[in-house]
């Protein structure tokens, strides 16, 4: 009995040390709030924090809804994160939030729950449902070739936000 207990203990120690070494080998980069959308941008952590900062800073909130393993999201992220004009406006003129889950505010999914989706909320906490992408069946989605439209929409939201204050 003692011999089998000792053998079982040695086996468990060997398995756990092998498992620990396997876990150590699979090092991952630390996850930041940018999630690859722009490391120089100041990101808020929650929708509620974004609304508060939009209201108190008089800047519009830009909400990017995406999924980690979505090829369309990854393609948009690649051009978004490397476009200097978008990155500058995002850092200086917007409160920025990217979410990988649906927020509690149903107004952020007026035409369905799909990704990628970009919505704007002005400093009066009004969701700018009138600022859309080019698709009629997914009004708030953008693809990499839609970057000029996204830039125009960011400028439009900025202008509208300043007028309404």
XYZ file of N, CA, C and O in Angstrom:
660
model
N 0.825 -1.196 0.000
C 0.000 0.000 0.000
C 0.869 1.260 0.000
O 0.592 2.186 -0.743
N 1.873 1.281 0.867
C 2.769 2.425 0.963
C 3.528 2.615 -0.359
O 3.710 3.742 -0.819
N 3.929 1.512 -0.944
C 4.670 1.559 -2.206
C 3.812 2.162 -3.325
O 4.272 3.003 -4.107
N 2.526 1.769 -3.416
C 1.662 2.304 -4.466
C 1.341 3.775 -4.228
O 1.226 4.563 -5.164
N 1.193 4.205 -2.982
C 0.964 5.608 -2.662
C 2.170 6.452 -3.065
O 2.029 7.536 -3.617
N 3.368 5.928 -2.767
C 4.588 6.634 -3.122
C 4.713 6.740 -4.648
O 5.038 7.807 -5.180
N 4.409 5.679 -5.362
C 4.481 5.690 -6.828
C 3.472 6.676 -7.413
O 3.769 7.417 -8.355
N 2.267 6.701 -6.846
C 1.240 7.642 -7.300
C 1.670 9.089 -7.045
O 1.481 9.960 -7.892
N 2.275 9.340 -5.913
C 2.755 10.692 -5.585
C 3.823 11.148 -6.563
O 3.809 12.282 -7.041
N 4.768 10.256 -6.865
C 5.834 10.587 -7.816
C 5.230 10.865 -9.194
O 5.624 11.810 -9.882
N 4.270 10.075 -9.590
C 3.613 10.272 -10.877
C 2.892 11.627 -10.940
O 3.015 12.357 -11.924
N 2.178 11.974 -9.889
C 1.483 13.272 -9.853
C 2.453 14.442 -9.897
O 2.213 15.441 -10.561
N 3.572 14.312 -9.187
C 4.583 15.378 -9.202
C 5.164 15.522 -10.602
O 5.335 16.632 -11.108
N 5.434 14.440 -11.270
C 5.986 14.484 -12.631
C 4.998 15.123 -13.595
O 5.371 15.959 -14.430
N 3.739 14.740 -13.502
C 2.717 15.306 -14.387
C 2.563 16.796 -14.140
O 2.528 17.594 -15.080
N 2.500 17.215 -12.879
C 2.296 18.636 -12.592
C 3.502 19.466 -13.002
O 3.352 20.595 -13.460
N 4.728 18.925 -12.864
C 5.893 19.711 -13.286
C 5.931 19.829 -14.807
O 6.299 20.869 -15.347
N 5.542 18.776 -15.523
C 5.470 18.860 -16.986
C 4.403 19.857 -17.430
O 4.597 20.611 -18.373
N 3.287 19.865 -16.744
C 2.220 20.813 -17.049
C 2.677 22.244 -16.785
O 2.434 23.139 -17.589
N 3.382 22.459 -15.684
C 3.883 23.797 -15.361
C 4.871 24.278 -16.412
O 4.851 25.439 -16.814
N 5.741 23.362 -16.894
C 6.700 23.753 -17.938
C 5.981 24.076 -19.239
O 6.352 25.008 -19.947
N 4.937 23.346 -19.572
C 4.171 23.613 -20.799
C 3.486 24.962 -20.719
O 3.437 25.710 -21.695
N 2.964 25.300 -19.554
C 2.307 26.593 -19.375
C 3.325 27.726 -19.501
O 3.066 28.744 -20.131
N 4.515 27.557 -18.928
C 5.549 28.586 -19.009
C 6.001 28.810 -20.449
O 6.312 29.913 -20.852
N 6.059 27.733 -21.252
C 6.502 27.866 -22.637
C 5.526 28.686 -23.470
O 5.911 29.355 -24.406
N 4.257 28.607 -23.154
C 3.238 29.319 -23.922
C 3.071 30.728 -23.354
O 2.068 31.072 -22.766
N 4.092 31.547 -23.536
C 4.020 32.920 -23.030
C 3.186 33.764 -23.965
O 3.327 33.692 -25.181
N 2.336 34.561 -23.394
C 1.509 35.470 -24.174
C 1.891 36.889 -23.815
O 2.260 37.183 -22.687
N 1.728 37.764 -24.787
C 1.952 39.173 -24.512
C 0.837 39.678 -23.603
O -0.303 39.217 -23.710
N 1.139 40.598 -22.722
C 0.086 41.114 -21.846
C -1.001 41.811 -22.668
O -0.710 42.501 -23.636
N -2.232 41.593 -22.284
C -3.370 42.190 -22.985
C -3.562 43.616 -22.477
O -3.673 43.851 -21.290
N -3.574 44.558 -23.387
C -3.820 45.945 -23.000
C -5.226 46.319 -23.459
O -5.848 45.600 -24.231
N -5.689 47.455 -23.013
C -7.022 47.913 -23.411
C -7.105 48.200 -24.899
O -8.190 48.196 -25.465
N -5.981 48.436 -25.551
C -6.015 48.726 -26.991
C -6.389 47.492 -27.802
O -6.988 47.622 -28.868
N -6.010 46.337 -27.323
C -6.263 45.071 -28.028
C -5.807 45.133 -29.492
O -6.400 44.532 -30.375
N -4.761 45.954 -29.735
C -4.202 46.055 -31.077
C -4.771 47.172 -31.936
O -4.349 47.357 -33.062
N -5.721 47.935 -31.414
C -6.355 49.001 -32.202
C -5.551 50.305 -32.164
O -5.851 51.229 -32.900
N -4.551 50.388 -31.314
C -3.729 51.594 -31.238
C -3.171 51.756 -29.835
O -3.903 52.169 -28.930
N -1.912 51.422 -29.662
C -1.308 51.454 -28.332
C -1.065 52.864 -27.813
O -0.883 53.050 -26.611
N -1.036 53.855 -28.688
C -0.812 55.229 -28.239
C -2.111 55.951 -27.894
O -2.093 57.111 -27.493
N -3.223 55.273 -28.056
C -4.528 55.856 -27.751
C -4.867 55.567 -26.293
O -4.575 54.486 -25.783
N -5.490 56.525 -25.638
C -5.980 56.303 -24.286
C -7.356 55.660 -24.396
O -8.280 56.244 -24.964
N -7.498 54.450 -23.875
C -8.737 53.688 -23.969
C -9.427 53.650 -22.617
O -8.772 53.545 -21.583
N -10.743 53.720 -22.633
C -11.506 53.511 -21.403
C -11.841 52.026 -21.317
O -11.823 51.301 -22.312
N -12.168 51.589 -20.111
C -12.353 50.162 -19.886
C -13.799 49.694 -20.064
O -14.036 48.583 -20.508
N -14.756 50.565 -19.741
C -16.163 50.153 -19.808
C -16.989 51.203 -20.545
O -16.597 52.361 -20.670
N -18.159 50.778 -20.987
C -19.087 51.683 -21.657
C -19.517 52.806 -20.716
O -19.562 53.973 -21.105
N -19.775 52.465 -19.478
C -20.200 53.468 -18.493
C -19.108 54.507 -18.256
O -19.383 55.697 -18.171
N -17.858 54.054 -18.172
C -16.732 54.982 -18.023
C -16.621 55.883 -19.254
O -16.368 57.080 -19.144
N -16.822 55.302 -20.430
C -16.776 56.073 -21.669
C -17.838 57.154 -21.713
O -17.574 58.289 -22.107
N -19.060 56.813 -21.289
C -20.145 57.806 -21.252
C -19.810 58.941 -20.290
O -20.005 60.122 -20.604
N -19.303 58.581 -19.123
C -18.941 59.596 -18.124
C -17.862 60.531 -18.676
O -17.983 61.753 -18.590
N -16.821 59.951 -19.269
C -15.724 60.782 -19.796
C -16.176 61.618 -20.987
O -15.715 62.744 -21.167
N -17.059 61.085 -21.819
C -17.579 61.862 -22.948
C -18.327 63.084 -22.432
O -18.139 64.197 -22.945
N -19.157 62.882 -21.432
C -19.958 63.985 -20.891
C -19.083 65.028 -20.200
O -19.279 66.220 -20.384
N -18.106 64.586 -19.427
C -17.290 65.531 -18.652
C -16.178 66.185 -19.468
O -15.727 67.270 -19.133
N -15.745 65.539 -20.557
C -14.663 66.115 -21.368
C -15.188 66.828 -22.608
O -14.412 67.441 -23.338
N -16.501 66.689 -22.866
C -17.130 67.276 -24.054
C -16.543 66.721 -25.351
O -16.466 67.401 -26.356
N -16.135 65.456 -25.299
C -15.636 64.761 -26.485
C -16.586 63.613 -26.805
O -17.132 62.983 -25.901
N -16.767 63.308 -28.084
C -17.617 62.161 -28.432
C -16.926 60.838 -28.073
O -15.701 60.744 -28.042
N -17.743 59.837 -27.829
C -17.271 58.485 -27.540
C -17.359 57.660 -28.816
O -18.385 57.673 -29.500
N -16.287 56.979 -29.151
C -16.273 56.066 -30.289
C -16.207 54.653 -29.731
O -15.281 54.322 -28.991
N -17.205 53.837 -30.065
C -17.281 52.466 -29.559
C -17.025 51.506 -30.719
O -17.750 51.518 -31.711
N -15.992 50.699 -30.574
C -15.662 49.682 -31.567
C -16.045 48.334 -30.974
O -15.513 47.931 -29.944
N -16.981 47.659 -31.613
C -17.391 46.325 -31.173
C -16.757 45.309 -32.116
O -16.905 45.425 -33.342
N -16.045 44.347 -31.556
C -15.301 43.393 -32.380
C -15.116 42.086 -31.630
O -15.436 41.984 -30.449
N -14.607 41.095 -32.331
C -14.250 39.811 -31.739
C -12.799 39.502 -32.076
O -12.300 39.908 -33.140
N -12.143 38.777 -31.195
C -10.718 38.521 -31.353
C -10.396 37.677 -32.586
O -9.431 37.936 -33.280
N -11.165 36.670 -32.878
C -10.837 35.776 -33.984
C -11.744 35.976 -35.201
O -11.999 35.049 -35.957
N -12.193 37.206 -35.411
C -13.030 37.546 -36.564
C -12.118 38.119 -37.650
O -11.441 39.122 -37.420
N -12.103 37.487 -38.823
C -11.183 37.943 -39.874
C -11.521 39.347 -40.362
O -10.638 40.106 -40.741
N -12.797 39.735 -40.333
C -13.191 41.081 -40.752
C -12.740 42.118 -39.732
O -12.288 43.203 -40.091
N -12.856 41.758 -38.463
C -12.400 42.646 -37.387
C -10.883 42.829 -37.458
O -10.375 43.947 -37.315
N -10.172 41.731 -37.676
C -8.715 41.792 -37.750
C -8.258 42.638 -38.935
O -7.297 43.393 -38.825
N -8.945 42.527 -40.056
C -8.583 43.320 -41.238
C -8.814 44.805 -40.978
O -7.969 45.646 -41.322
N -9.940 45.147 -40.355
C -10.211 46.548 -40.029
C -9.212 47.057 -38.999
O -8.704 48.175 -39.115
N -8.923 46.245 -37.993
C -7.964 46.628 -36.955
C -6.597 46.948 -37.561
O -5.938 47.914 -37.149
N -6.165 46.166 -38.553
C -4.853 46.369 -39.180
C -4.753 47.746 -39.831
O -3.740 48.440 -39.679
N -5.794 48.176 -40.541
C -5.723 49.499 -41.184
C -6.008 50.613 -40.182
O -5.423 51.690 -40.271
N -6.891 50.371 -39.225
C -7.209 51.363 -38.195
C -5.954 51.702 -37.378
O -5.659 52.863 -37.136
N -5.222 50.675 -36.990
C -4.067 50.874 -36.108
C -2.864 51.481 -36.820
O -1.956 51.984 -36.162
N -2.861 51.457 -38.145
C -1.715 52.014 -38.874
C -2.035 53.319 -39.592
O -1.129 53.936 -40.157
N -3.276 53.753 -39.569
C -3.648 54.995 -40.240
C -3.383 56.171 -39.295
O -4.021 56.288 -38.242
N -2.445 57.015 -39.664
C -2.021 58.110 -38.785
C -3.150 59.089 -38.480
O -3.269 59.574 -37.351
N -3.973 59.399 -39.476
C -5.051 60.371 -39.260
C -6.081 59.825 -38.256
O -6.527 60.539 -37.356
N -6.449 58.563 -38.422
C -7.389 57.948 -37.478
C -6.784 57.917 -36.081
O -7.440 58.272 -35.094
N -5.532 57.498 -35.989
C -4.890 57.386 -34.682
C -4.798 58.746 -33.982
O -5.049 58.850 -32.781
N -4.488 59.782 -34.737
C -4.377 61.124 -34.144
C -5.740 61.617 -33.660
O -5.860 62.131 -32.542
N -6.762 61.476 -34.495
C -8.103 61.913 -34.068
C -8.584 61.092 -32.882
O -9.175 61.629 -31.944
N -8.338 59.786 -32.922
C -8.773 58.920 -31.827
C -8.111 59.332 -30.515
O -8.758 59.366 -29.466
N -6.845 59.655 -30.565
C -6.125 60.042 -29.345
C -6.531 61.425 -28.843
O -6.689 61.625 -27.645
N -6.731 62.360 -29.745
C -6.929 63.750 -29.331
C -8.381 64.212 -29.248
O -8.687 65.107 -28.468
N -9.262 63.630 -30.060
C -10.605 64.197 -30.201
C -11.737 63.293 -29.731
O -12.899 63.704 -29.777
N -11.431 62.070 -29.329
C -12.467 61.114 -28.958
C -12.144 60.431 -27.636
O -10.979 60.291 -27.271
N -13.171 59.988 -26.970
C -13.036 59.015 -25.897
C -13.160 57.672 -26.614
O -14.099 57.455 -27.379
N -12.223 56.772 -26.388
C -12.166 55.535 -27.164
C -12.450 54.312 -26.303
O -11.927 54.182 -25.201
N -13.275 53.423 -26.866
C -13.622 52.171 -26.203
C -13.713 51.079 -27.250
O -14.352 51.262 -28.288
N -13.055 49.952 -27.003
C -13.284 48.792 -27.859
C -13.764 47.647 -26.981
O -13.249 47.409 -25.903
N -14.807 47.000 -27.438
C -15.464 45.946 -26.667
C -15.498 44.646 -27.453
O -15.734 44.655 -28.654
N -15.310 43.558 -26.724
C -15.429 42.242 -27.342
C -16.674 41.528 -26.818
O -16.746 40.311 -26.841
N -17.632 42.313 -26.346
C -18.927 41.786 -25.908
C -19.972 42.863 -26.143
O -19.652 44.038 -26.286
N -21.209 42.462 -26.176
C -22.291 43.421 -26.390
C -22.517 44.239 -25.113
O -22.624 43.674 -24.035
N -22.584 45.563 -25.229
C -22.876 46.382 -24.041
C -24.356 46.260 -23.663
O -25.178 45.776 -24.442
N -24.669 46.728 -22.471
C -26.049 46.631 -21.989
C -26.984 47.581 -22.726
O -28.188 47.352 -22.770
N -26.463 48.648 -23.314
C -27.280 49.630 -24.016
C -27.712 49.074 -25.376
O -26.913 48.973 -26.307
N -28.965 48.726 -25.495
C -29.496 48.135 -26.738
C -29.468 49.119 -27.902
O -29.564 48.735 -29.059
N -29.327 50.412 -27.603
C -29.247 51.418 -28.666
C -27.961 51.296 -29.485
O -27.855 51.876 -30.553
N -26.973 50.560 -28.956
C -25.731 50.363 -29.699
C -25.839 49.214 -30.702
O -24.871 48.884 -31.376
N -27.006 48.613 -30.800
C -27.226 47.581 -31.815
C -28.569 47.813 -32.489
O -29.433 46.943 -32.503
N -28.758 49.014 -33.090
C -30.059 49.345 -33.675
C -30.453 48.467 -34.858
O -31.631 48.289 -35.124
N -29.467 47.910 -35.551
C -29.793 47.078 -36.713
C -29.228 45.668 -36.574
O -29.050 44.961 -37.551
N -28.942 45.262 -35.363
C -28.472 43.897 -35.122
C -27.135 43.852 -34.418
O -26.454 44.862 -34.254
N -26.793 42.643 -33.993
C -25.529 42.414 -33.286
C -24.564 41.724 -34.239
O -24.626 40.519 -34.434
N -23.686 42.494 -34.836
C -22.695 41.974 -35.761
C -21.388 42.689 -35.478
O -21.358 43.719 -34.797
N -20.305 42.147 -35.964
C -18.992 42.775 -35.808
C -18.262 42.701 -37.150
O -18.546 41.809 -37.947
N -17.361 43.630 -37.386
C -17.074 44.816 -36.585
C -18.183 45.852 -36.729
O -18.844 45.931 -37.763
N -18.361 46.613 -35.687
C -19.380 47.662 -35.670
C -18.771 48.859 -34.948
O -18.163 48.694 -33.897
N -18.924 50.042 -35.528
C -18.420 51.270 -34.905
C -19.575 52.226 -34.736
O -20.256 52.579 -35.702
N -19.780 52.638 -33.499
C -20.867 53.559 -33.153
C -20.262 54.779 -32.462
O -19.214 54.685 -31.829
N -20.962 55.890 -32.579
C -20.522 57.128 -31.943
C -21.594 57.615 -30.970
O -22.789 57.502 -31.255
N -21.144 58.154 -29.851
C -22.040 58.753 -28.856
C -21.514 60.154 -28.597
O -20.334 60.335 -28.277
N -22.379 61.166 -28.767
C -21.897 62.536 -28.575
C -21.870 62.889 -27.077
O -22.372 62.142 -26.246
N -21.271 64.029 -26.727
C -21.133 64.394 -25.318
C -22.459 64.619 -24.572
O -22.480 64.627 -23.344
N -23.560 64.774 -25.324
C -24.865 64.873 -24.658
C -25.434 63.475 -24.407
O -26.582 63.344 -23.986
N -24.620 62.453 -24.687
C -24.950 61.032 -24.509
C -26.019 60.543 -25.494
O -26.732 59.587 -25.222
N -26.067 61.205 -26.649
C -26.955 60.784 -27.724
C -26.179 59.882 -28.670
O -25.110 60.258 -29.156
N -26.708 58.699 -28.918
C -26.072 57.794 -29.874
C -26.327 58.334 -31.274
O -27.469 58.611 -31.642
N -25.253 58.508 -32.027
C -25.354 59.089 -33.371
C -25.700 57.989 -34.373
O -24.863 57.536 -35.144
N -26.958 57.578 -34.361
C -27.430 56.543 -35.282
C -27.440 57.048 -36.724
O -27.548 56.245 -37.657
N -27.317 58.355 -36.905
C -27.317 58.935 -38.248
C -25.937 58.874 -38.912
O -25.813 59.191 -40.092
N -24.912 58.462 -38.188
C -23.563 58.368 -38.747
C -23.307 56.899 -39.065
O -23.071 56.091 -38.166
N -23.379 56.581 -40.351
C -23.340 55.180 -40.774
C -22.227 54.916 -41.775
O -21.678 55.845 -42.371
N -21.962 53.648 -41.975
C -21.035 53.203 -43.006
C -21.758 53.137 -44.344
O -22.818 53.743 -44.525
N -21.227 52.351 -45.260
C -21.781 52.343 -46.618
C -22.743 51.206 -46.895
O -23.294 51.101 -47.986
N -22.975 50.335 -45.945
C -23.816 49.165 -46.183
C -25.223 49.387 -45.657
O -25.406 49.939 -44.578
N -26.212 48.930 -46.410
C -27.600 49.108 -45.985
C -28.072 47.987 -45.063
O -29.005 48.169 -44.303
N -27.407 46.846 -45.110
C -27.820 45.732 -44.258
C -27.023 45.653 -42.948
O -27.405 44.937 -42.040
N -25.910 46.366 -42.854
C -25.095 46.469 -41.634
C -24.614 47.921 -41.574
O -23.502 48.234 -41.989
N -25.467 48.769 -41.066
C -25.239 50.214 -41.173
C -23.949 50.709 -40.527
O -23.390 51.710 -40.958
N -23.479 50.031 -39.491
C -22.361 50.569 -38.710
C -21.074 49.770 -38.860
O -20.171 49.882 -38.049
N -21.000 48.977 -39.916
C -19.777 48.218 -40.150
C -18.887 48.968 -41.132
O -19.365 49.767 -41.941
N -17.600 48.732 -40.994
C -16.611 49.311 -41.901
C -15.656 48.205 -42.289
O -15.351 47.320 -41.496
N -15.183 48.264 -43.518
C -14.169 47.343 -44.004
C -12.899 48.147 -44.268
O -12.938 49.384 -44.296
N -11.769 47.485 -44.478
C -10.524 48.229 -44.693
C -10.614 49.293 -45.783
O -10.074 50.391 -45.639
N -11.324 49.014 -46.872
C -11.431 49.995 -47.951
C -12.346 51.166 -47.588
O -12.425 52.149 -48.321
N -13.030 51.088 -46.429
C -13.928 52.157 -45.982
C -13.242 53.181 -45.085
O -13.906 54.047 -44.519
N -11.926 53.104 -44.957
C -11.208 54.022 -44.070
C -11.479 55.490 -44.405
O -11.714 56.289 -43.501
N -11.495 55.901 -45.680
C -11.815 57.311 -45.959
C -13.201 57.712 -45.425
O -13.368 58.812 -44.888
N -14.183 56.828 -45.526
C -15.512 57.110 -44.990
C -15.484 57.175 -43.464
O -16.116 58.041 -42.860
N -14.738 56.287 -42.837
C -14.615 56.317 -41.378
C -13.987 57.633 -40.924
O -14.448 58.256 -39.973
N -12.964 58.077 -41.621
C -12.318 59.358 -41.286
C -13.321 60.496 -41.440
O -13.418 61.376 -40.575
N -14.075 60.497 -42.530
C -15.103 61.526 -42.740
C -16.138 61.493 -41.621
O -16.565 62.541 -41.124
N -16.555 60.293 -41.243
C -17.545 60.168 -40.169
C -16.997 60.632 -38.826
O -17.713 61.239 -38.031
N -15.728 60.382 -38.580
C -15.117 60.871 -37.337
C -15.112 62.399 -37.325
O -15.442 63.027 -36.318
N -14.764 62.996 -38.454
C -14.773 64.461 -38.557
C -16.190 65.009 -38.406
O -16.406 66.035 -37.754
N -17.153 64.324 -38.993
C -18.563 64.729 -38.912
C -19.042 64.696 -37.456
O -19.679 65.649 -36.987
N -18.742 63.628 -36.747
C -19.156 63.508 -35.343
C -18.497 64.603 -34.507
O -19.129 65.194 -33.634
N -17.248 64.880 -34.798
C -16.536 65.958 -34.094
C -17.247 67.302 -34.308
O -17.508 68.038 -33.350
N -17.597 67.599 -35.573
C -18.290 68.860 -35.878
C -19.660 68.911 -35.210
O -20.030 69.919 -34.597
N -20.433 67.829 -35.340
C -21.765 67.781 -34.757
C -21.717 67.932 -33.221
O -22.561 68.608 -32.634
N -20.723 67.329 -32.622
C -20.581 67.407 -31.166
C -20.275 68.827 -30.702
O -20.789 69.282 -29.686
N -19.456 69.528 -31.455
C -19.117 70.901 -31.094
C -20.303 71.828 -31.279
O -20.496 72.753 -30.494
N -21.114 71.600 -32.314
C -22.296 72.424 -32.560
C -23.346 72.266 -31.478
O -24.011 73.217 -31.106
N -23.510 71.046 -30.995
C -24.613 70.745 -30.079
C -24.309 71.086 -28.640
O -25.167 70.932 -27.779
N -23.094 71.512 -28.348
C -22.764 71.831 -26.948
C -23.113 73.251 -26.583
O -23.266 74.141 -27.222
